[in-house]
């Protein structure tokens, strides 16, 4: 591992306690691993809304710990975002999702808290074996 990006914003912190994330962030930092926050913005970082205000408040707390933010992501109108945040999106002008990647062109991986990744689990298999054995589902 060469860096950690922490998903911290108004959305992730609805289900993940912020104190726990801060304890983890401090441990990562003390271990000498580069760590940054990686927020999700509704609209863009400059758009004024209750979610972005809360995200900025959360990021300020991490900045005081010496952990700075990346640019983050813009929330795309699909799935739960389109269901629960529909008032922020124009349904007649939904853009193409820029975050969809080709499933056979892996450039990064995301580990679930239970160790699940790409159809395997790092608690039971070596990550290299999982990557070598990965075969994307065919339509």
Coordinates of N, CA, C and O in Angstrom, one line a residue:
X1 N 0.8 -1.2 0.0 CA 0.0 0.0 0.0 C 0.9 1.2 0.0 O 1.8 1.3 0.8
X2 N 0.6 2.2 -0.9 CA 1.4 3.4 -0.9 C 0.7 4.7 -0.5 O 1.3 5.7 -0.4
X3 N -0.6 4.6 -0.3 CA -1.4 5.8 0.1 C -2.8 5.3 0.5 O -3.3 4.3 0.0
X4 N -3.4 6.1 1.3 CA -4.8 5.8 1.7 C -5.7 7.1 1.5 O -5.3 8.2 1.8
X5 N -6.8 6.9 0.8 CA -7.8 7.9 0.6 C -9.0 7.6 1.5 O -9.5 6.5 1.3
X6 N -9.4 8.4 2.3 CA -10.5 8.2 3.2 C -11.7 8.9 2.7 O -11.8 10.1 2.5
X7 N -12.8 8.1 2.5 CA -14.1 8.7 2.0 C -14.8 9.3 3.2 O -15.3 8.6 4.1
X8 N -14.6 10.6 3.3 CA -15.3 11.4 4.4 C -16.0 12.5 3.8 O -15.5 13.3 3.1
X9 N -17.3 12.6 4.1 CA -18.2 13.6 3.7 C -19.5 13.5 4.4 O -19.7 12.6 5.2
X10 N -20.5 14.3 4.0 CA -21.8 14.3 4.7 C -22.5 12.9 4.4 O -23.4 12.5 5.2
X11 N -22.2 12.3 3.3 CA -22.9 11.0 2.9 C -22.3 9.8 3.6 O -23.1 9.0 4.2
X12 N -21.0 9.6 3.6 CA -20.4 8.4 4.2 C -20.6 8.5 5.8 O -20.8 7.4 6.4
X13 N -20.6 9.6 6.3 CA -20.7 9.7 7.8 C -22.1 9.6 8.3 O -22.3 9.5 9.5
X14 N -23.0 9.3 7.5 CA -24.4 9.0 7.9 C -24.4 7.5 8.5 O -25.2 7.2 9.4
X15 N -23.4 6.7 8.0 CA -23.4 5.3 8.5 C -22.1 4.9 9.1 O -22.0 3.8 9.7
X16 N -21.0 5.7 9.0 CA -19.7 5.4 9.5 C -19.3 6.4 10.6 O -19.2 7.6 10.2
X17 N -19.2 6.0 11.8 CA -18.9 7.0 12.9 C -17.6 7.8 12.6 O -16.5 7.2 12.3
X18 N -17.6 9.1 12.6 CA -16.5 9.9 12.3 C -15.3 9.7 13.3 O -14.2 9.7 12.9
X19 N -15.6 9.5 14.5 CA -14.5 9.3 15.5 C -13.7 8.0 15.1 O -12.5 8.0 15.3
X20 N -14.4 7.0 14.7 CA -13.7 5.8 14.3 C -12.7 6.0 13.1 O -11.6 5.6 13.0
X21 N -13.2 6.8 12.1 CA -12.4 7.2 10.9 C -11.2 8.0 11.4 O -10.1 7.8 10.9
X22 N -11.4 8.9 12.3 CA -10.3 9.7 12.8 C -9.2 8.9 13.5 O -8.0 9.1 13.3
X23 N -9.6 7.9 14.3 CA -8.7 7.0 15.0 C -7.9 6.3 13.9 O -6.6 6.2 14.0
X24 N -8.6 5.7 12.9 CA -7.9 5.0 11.8 C -6.9 5.9 11.1 O -5.8 5.6 10.8
X25 N -7.4 7.1 10.7 CA -6.5 8.1 10.0 C -5.3 8.4 10.8 O -4.2 8.5 10.2
X26 N -5.4 8.6 12.1 CA -4.2 8.9 12.9 C -3.3 7.8 12.9 O -2.1 8.0 12.8
X27 N -3.8 6.6 13.0 CA -2.9 5.4 13.0 C -2.2 5.2 11.7 O -1.0 4.9 11.6
X28 N -2.9 5.5 10.6 CA -2.2 5.4 9.2 C -1.1 6.5 9.1 O 0.0 6.2 8.7
X29 N -1.5 7.7 9.6 CA -0.5 8.8 9.6 C 0.7 8.4 10.4 O 1.9 8.6 10.0
X30 N 0.5 7.9 11.6 CA 1.6 7.5 12.5 C 2.5 6.4 11.9 O 3.7 6.3 12.2
X31 N 1.9 5.5 11.1 CA 2.6 4.5 10.4 C 3.4 5.0 9.3 O 4.2 4.2 8.6
X32 N 3.3 6.2 8.9 CA 4.1 6.8 7.8 C 3.5 6.6 6.5 O 4.2 6.8 5.5
X33 N 2.2 6.2 6.4 CA 1.6 6.0 5.1 C 0.9 7.3 4.7 O 0.1 7.9 5.6
X34 N 1.1 7.8 3.5 CA 0.4 9.1 3.1 C -1.1 8.8 3.2 O -1.6 7.8 2.7
X35 N -1.8 9.8 3.8 CA -3.3 9.7 3.9 C -3.9 11.1 3.6 O -3.4 12.1 3.9
X36 N -5.0 11.0 2.8 CA -5.8 12.2 2.5 C -7.2 11.9 2.6 O -7.6 10.7 2.5
X37 N -8.0 12.9 2.7 CA -9.5 12.7 2.7 C -9.9 12.7 1.2 O -9.3 13.4 0.4
X38 N -11.0 12.1 0.9 CA -11.5 12.0 -0.4 C -13.1 12.2 -0.4 O -13.8 11.2 -0.3
X39 N -13.5 13.5 -0.4 CA -14.9 13.7 -0.3 C -15.8 13.5 -1.5 O -15.2 13.5 -2.6
X40 N -17.1 13.4 -1.4 CA -18.0 13.4 -2.5 C -18.8 14.7 -2.4 O -19.3 15.1 -1.3
X41 N -18.8 15.5 -3.5 CA -19.5 16.8 -3.5 C -20.8 16.7 -4.3 O -20.9 16.0 -5.3
X42 N -21.8 17.4 -3.8 CA -23.1 17.4 -4.4 C -23.1 18.7 -5.3 O -23.0 19.8 -4.8
X43 N -23.1 18.5 -6.6 CA -22.9 19.6 -7.6 C -21.4 19.7 -7.8 O -20.9 19.0 -8.7
X44 N -20.8 20.6 -7.1 CA -19.4 20.7 -7.1 C -19.0 21.3 -5.7 O -19.8 21.7 -5.0
X45 N -17.7 21.4 -5.5 CA -17.2 21.9 -4.2 C -17.7 23.3 -3.9 O -17.9 23.6 -2.7
X46 N -18.0 24.1 -4.9 CA -18.4 25.5 -4.6 C -19.9 25.6 -4.5 O -20.4 26.7 -4.1
X47 N -20.7 24.6 -4.8 CA -22.1 24.7 -4.8 C -22.6 24.8 -3.3 O -22.1 24.0 -2.5
X48 N -23.4 25.7 -3.0 CA -23.9 25.9 -1.7 C -25.1 25.1 -1.4 O -26.2 25.2 -2.0
X49 N -25.0 24.1 -0.5 CA -26.1 23.2 -0.1 C -25.7 22.6 1.2 O -24.6 22.7 1.7
X50 N -26.7 22.0 2.0 CA -26.4 21.5 3.3 C -25.4 20.4 3.3 O -24.7 20.2 4.3
X51 N -25.4 19.6 2.3 CA -24.4 18.5 2.2 C -23.0 19.0 2.1 O -22.1 18.5 2.7
X52 N -22.8 19.9 1.2 CA -21.4 20.4 1.0 C -21.0 21.2 2.2 O -19.8 21.2 2.6
X53 N -21.9 21.9 2.9 CA -21.5 22.6 4.1 C -21.0 21.6 5.2 O -20.0 21.8 5.8
X54 N -21.7 20.5 5.3 CA -21.4 19.5 6.3 C -20.0 18.9 5.9 O -19.2 18.6 6.8
X55 N -19.9 18.6 4.6 CA -18.6 18.0 4.2 C -17.4 18.9 4.5 O -16.4 18.5 5.0
X56 N -17.6 20.2 4.2 CA -16.5 21.2 4.5 C -16.2 21.2 6.0 O -15.0 21.3 6.4
X57 N -17.2 21.1 6.8 CA -17.0 21.0 8.3 C -16.2 19.8 8.7 O -15.2 19.9 9.5
X58 N -16.5 18.7 8.1 CA -15.8 17.4 8.4 C -14.4 17.5 7.9 O -13.4 17.1 8.6
X59 N -14.1 18.0 6.7 CA -12.8 18.2 6.2 C -11.9 19.1 7.0 O -10.7 18.9 7.2
X60 N -12.5 20.2 7.6 CA -11.8 21.1 8.4 C -11.2 20.3 9.6 O -10.1 20.6 10.0
X61 N -12.0 19.4 10.2 CA -11.5 18.6 11.3 C -10.3 17.8 11.0 O -9.3 17.7 11.7
X62 N -10.3 17.2 9.8 CA -9.1 16.4 9.3 C -8.0 17.3 9.0 O -6.8 16.9 9.3
X63 N -8.2 18.5 8.5 CA -7.1 19.4 8.2 C -6.4 19.8 9.4 O -5.2 20.0 9.5
X64 N -7.2 20.0 10.5 CA -6.6 20.3 11.8 C -5.7 19.2 12.3 O -4.8 19.4 13.1
X65 N -5.9 17.9 11.8 CA -5.1 16.8 12.2 C -3.9 16.7 11.2 O -3.1 15.8 11.4
X66 N -3.8 17.6 10.2 CA -2.7 17.5 9.3 C -3.0 16.6 8.1 O -2.1 16.2 7.4
X67 N -4.3 16.3 7.9 CA -4.7 15.4 6.8 C -5.5 16.3 5.8 O -6.6 16.7 6.1
X68 N -5.0 16.5 4.6 CA -5.6 17.4 3.6 C -6.5 16.6 2.7 O -6.3 15.4 2.4
X69 N -7.4 17.3 2.0 CA -8.3 16.6 1.1 C -7.8 16.5 -0.3 O -7.0 17.4 -0.8
X70 N -8.2 15.5 -1.0 CA -8.1 15.4 -2.5 C -9.2 16.3 -3.1 O -10.0 16.8 -2.4
X71 N -9.2 16.3 -4.4 CA -10.3 17.0 -5.1 C -11.7 16.3 -4.8 O -12.7 16.9 -4.8
X72 N -11.6 15.0 -4.6 CA -12.8 14.2 -4.4 C -13.6 13.9 -5.6 O -13.0 14.0 -6.7
X73 N -14.8 13.5 -5.5 CA -15.7 13.2 -6.6 C -16.9 14.0 -6.6 O -17.3 14.6 -5.5
X74 N -17.6 14.1 -7.7 CA -18.9 14.7 -7.8 C -19.9 13.6 -7.8 O -19.8 12.6 -8.6
X75 N -20.9 13.8 -7.0 CA -22.0 12.7 -7.0 C -22.7 12.7 -8.3 O -23.2 13.8 -8.7
X76 N -22.8 11.6 -8.9 CA -23.5 11.4 -10.1 C -24.9 10.9 -9.9 O -25.2 10.2 -9.0
X77 N -25.9 11.5 -10.7 CA -27.3 11.1 -10.4 C -27.7 9.7 -10.9 O -28.2 9.6 -12.0
X78 N -27.4 8.8 -10.1 CA -27.8 7.4 -10.3 C -28.0 6.7 -9.0 O -27.5 7.1 -8.0
X79 N -28.7 5.6 -9.0 CA -28.9 4.8 -7.8 C -29.5 5.6 -6.7 O -30.4 6.3 -6.9
X80 N -29.0 5.4 -5.5 CA -29.5 6.1 -4.3 C -29.4 7.6 -4.4 O -30.3 8.3 -3.9
X81 N -28.4 8.1 -5.1 CA -28.3 9.6 -5.3 C -29.5 10.1 -6.0 O -30.0 11.2 -5.7
X82 N -29.9 9.4 -7.1 CA -31.0 9.9 -7.9 C -32.3 9.7 -7.1 O -33.2 10.5 -7.2
X83 N -32.4 8.7 -6.3 CA -33.6 8.4 -5.5 C -33.7 9.5 -4.4 O -34.8 10.1 -4.2
X84 N -32.7 9.7 -3.6 CA -32.8 10.5 -2.4 C -32.4 12.0 -2.6 O -32.6 12.8 -1.7
X85 N -31.7 12.3 -3.7 CA -31.2 13.7 -3.9 C -31.8 14.2 -5.2 O -31.2 15.2 -5.8
X86 N -32.9 13.7 -5.7 CA -33.4 14.1 -7.0 C -33.7 15.5 -7.2 O -33.6 16.1 -8.3
X87 N -34.0 16.3 -6.1 CA -34.2 17.7 -6.2 C -33.0 18.5 -6.6 O -33.1 19.6 -7.0
X88 N -31.8 17.9 -6.5 CA -30.6 18.5 -6.9 C -30.2 18.3 -8.4 O -29.2 18.8 -8.9
X89 N -30.9 17.4 -9.1 CA -30.6 17.1 -10.4 C -31.7 17.4 -11.4 O -32.9 17.3 -11.1
X90 N -31.3 17.8 -12.6 CA -32.3 18.1 -13.7 C -32.5 16.8 -14.4 O -31.6 16.3 -15.2
X91 N -33.7 16.1 -14.3 CA -34.0 14.8 -14.9 C -33.9 14.9 -16.4 O -33.7 13.8 -17.1
X92 N -34.1 16.0 -17.0 CA -34.0 16.1 -18.5 C -32.6 16.3 -19.0 O -32.4 16.3 -20.2
X93 N -31.7 16.5 -18.1 CA -30.3 16.7 -18.6 C -29.3 15.8 -17.8 O -28.3 16.3 -17.3
X94 N -29.6 14.6 -17.6 CA -28.7 13.7 -16.9 C -27.4 13.4 -17.7 O -27.6 12.8 -18.8
X95 N -26.2 13.6 -17.2 CA -25.0 13.4 -18.0 C -24.6 11.9 -18.0 O -25.1 11.1 -17.3
X96 N -23.7 11.6 -18.9 CA -23.1 10.2 -18.9 C -22.2 10.1 -17.7 O -21.5 11.0 -17.3
X97 N -22.3 9.0 -17.0 CA -21.6 8.8 -15.8 C -20.1 8.7 -16.1 O -19.6 7.7 -16.7
X98 N -19.3 9.6 -15.6 CA -17.8 9.6 -15.9 C -17.1 8.6 -15.0 O -15.9 8.4 -15.2
X99 N -17.7 8.0 -14.0 CA -17.1 7.1 -13.1 C -17.2 5.6 -13.5 O -16.6 4.8 -12.8
X100 N -17.9 5.3 -14.5 CA -18.0 3.9 -14.9 C -16.7 3.5 -15.6 O -16.3 4.2 -16.6
X101 N -16.1 2.5 -15.1 CA -14.8 2.0 -15.7 C -15.1 0.7 -16.4 O -16.0 0.0 -16.1
X102 N -14.2 0.4 -17.3 CA -14.2 -0.9 -18.0 C -13.8 -2.0 -17.0 O -12.8 -1.9 -16.3
X103 N -14.6 -3.0 -16.9 CA -14.4 -4.0 -15.8 C -13.1 -4.9 -16.1 O -12.7 -5.6 -15.2
X104 N -12.6 -4.8 -17.3 CA -11.4 -5.5 -17.6 C -10.1 -4.6 -17.6 O -9.1 -5.0 -18.0
X105 N -10.3 -3.4 -17.2 CA -9.2 -2.4 -17.1 C -9.1 -1.8 -15.7 O -9.4 -0.7 -15.4
X106 N -8.6 -2.7 -14.8 CA -8.6 -2.3 -13.4 C -7.4 -1.4 -13.1 O -6.2 -1.7 -13.4
X107 N -7.7 -0.2 -12.6 CA -6.6 0.7 -12.2 C -6.5 1.0 -10.7 O -5.6 1.5 -10.2
X108 N -7.6 0.6 -10.0 CA -7.6 0.7 -8.6 C -8.6 -0.4 -8.0 O -9.4 -0.9 -8.8
X109 N -8.4 -0.7 -6.8 CA -9.4 -1.6 -6.2 C -9.9 -1.0 -4.9 O -9.2 -0.2 -4.3
X110 N -11.0 -1.5 -4.5 CA -11.6 -1.0 -3.2 C -12.0 -2.3 -2.4 O -12.7 -3.2 -2.8
X111 N -11.4 -2.3 -1.2 CA -11.6 -3.4 -0.3 C -12.9 -3.1 0.6 O -12.9 -2.0 1.2
X112 N -13.8 -4.0 0.7 CA -14.9 -3.9 1.6 C -14.4 -4.2 3.0 O -13.4 -4.8 3.2
X113 N -15.1 -3.7 4.0 CA -14.7 -3.9 5.4 C -14.5 -5.4 5.8 O -13.7 -5.7 6.6
X114 N -15.3 -6.3 5.1 CA -15.2 -7.7 5.4 C -14.1 -8.4 4.6 O -13.9 -9.6 4.7
X115 N -13.3 -7.6 3.9 CA -12.2 -8.2 3.1 C -12.5 -8.6 1.7 O -11.7 -9.0 0.9
X116 N -13.8 -8.4 1.3 CA -14.2 -8.8 -0.1 C -13.6 -7.8 -1.1 O -13.6 -6.6 -0.9
X117 N -13.1 -8.4 -2.2 CA -12.6 -7.6 -3.3 C -12.6 -8.5 -4.6 O -12.1 -9.6 -4.5
X118 N -13.2 -8.0 -5.6 CA -13.1 -8.6 -6.9 C -13.5 -10.1 -6.9 O -12.9 -11.0 -7.5
X119 N -14.6 -10.4 -6.1 CA -15.0 -11.8 -6.0 C -14.2 -12.7 -5.1 O -14.5 -13.9 -5.0
X120 N -13.2 -12.1 -4.4 CA -12.5 -12.9 -3.5 C -12.5 -12.3 -2.1 O -13.3 -11.3 -1.9
X121 N -11.6 -12.7 -1.2 CA -11.6 -12.1 0.1 C -10.1 -12.2 0.6 O -9.6 -13.3 0.7
X122 N -9.6 -11.1 1.0 CA -8.2 -11.0 1.4 C -7.9 -11.8 2.7 O -6.8 -12.1 3.1
X123 N -9.0 -12.1 3.5 CA -8.8 -12.9 4.7 C -8.6 -14.4 4.4 O -8.0 -15.1 5.2
X124 N -8.9 -14.8 3.2 CA -8.8 -16.2 2.8 C -7.8 -16.4 1.7 O -7.4 -17.6 1.5
X125 N -7.6 -15.4 0.9 CA -6.7 -15.6 -0.3 C -5.7 -14.4 -0.4 O -6.1 -13.3 0.0
X126 N -4.6 -14.6 -0.9 CA -3.6 -13.6 -1.2 C -4.1 -12.6 -2.2 O -4.7 -13.1 -3.2
X127 N -3.9 -11.3 -2.1 CA -4.5 -10.3 -3.0 C -4.0 -10.6 -4.4 O -4.7 -10.4 -5.4
X128 N -2.7 -11.0 -4.6 CA -2.2 -11.3 -5.9 C -2.9 -12.4 -6.5 O -3.3 -12.4 -7.7
X129 N -3.3 -13.5 -5.8 CA -4.1 -14.6 -6.3 C -5.4 -14.1 -6.8 O -5.9 -14.5 -7.8
X130 N -6.0 -13.2 -6.0 CA -7.4 -12.7 -6.3 C -7.3 -11.9 -7.6 O -8.1 -12.1 -8.5
X131 N -6.2 -11.0 -7.7 CA -6.1 -10.2 -9.0 C -5.8 -11.1 -10.2 O -6.4 -10.9 -11.2
X132 N -4.9 -12.1 -10.0 CA -4.6 -13.0 -11.1 C -5.8 -13.8 -11.6 O -6.0 -14.2 -12.7
X133 N -6.7 -14.2 -10.6 CA -7.9 -15.0 -10.9 C -9.1 -14.2 -11.3 O -10.1 -14.8 -11.6
X134 N -9.0 -12.9 -11.3 CA -10.2 -12.1 -11.6 C -10.6 -12.2 -13.0 O -9.8 -12.1 -13.9
X135 N -11.9 -12.5 -13.2 CA -12.5 -12.6 -14.5 C -13.8 -11.8 -14.4 O -14.7 -12.3 -13.8
X136 N -13.8 -10.7 -15.1 CA -15.1 -9.9 -15.0 C -16.3 -10.7 -15.5 O -16.2 -11.5 -16.4
X137 N -17.4 -10.4 -14.9 CA -18.6 -11.1 -15.4 C -19.0 -10.7 -16.8 O -18.9 -9.5 -17.1
X138 N -19.3 -11.6 -17.6 CA -19.7 -11.3 -19.0 C -21.2 -11.2 -19.1 O -22.0 -12.0 -18.5
X139 N -21.7 -10.1 -19.8 CA -23.1 -9.8 -19.9 C -24.0 -10.9 -20.3 O -25.1 -11.1 -20.1

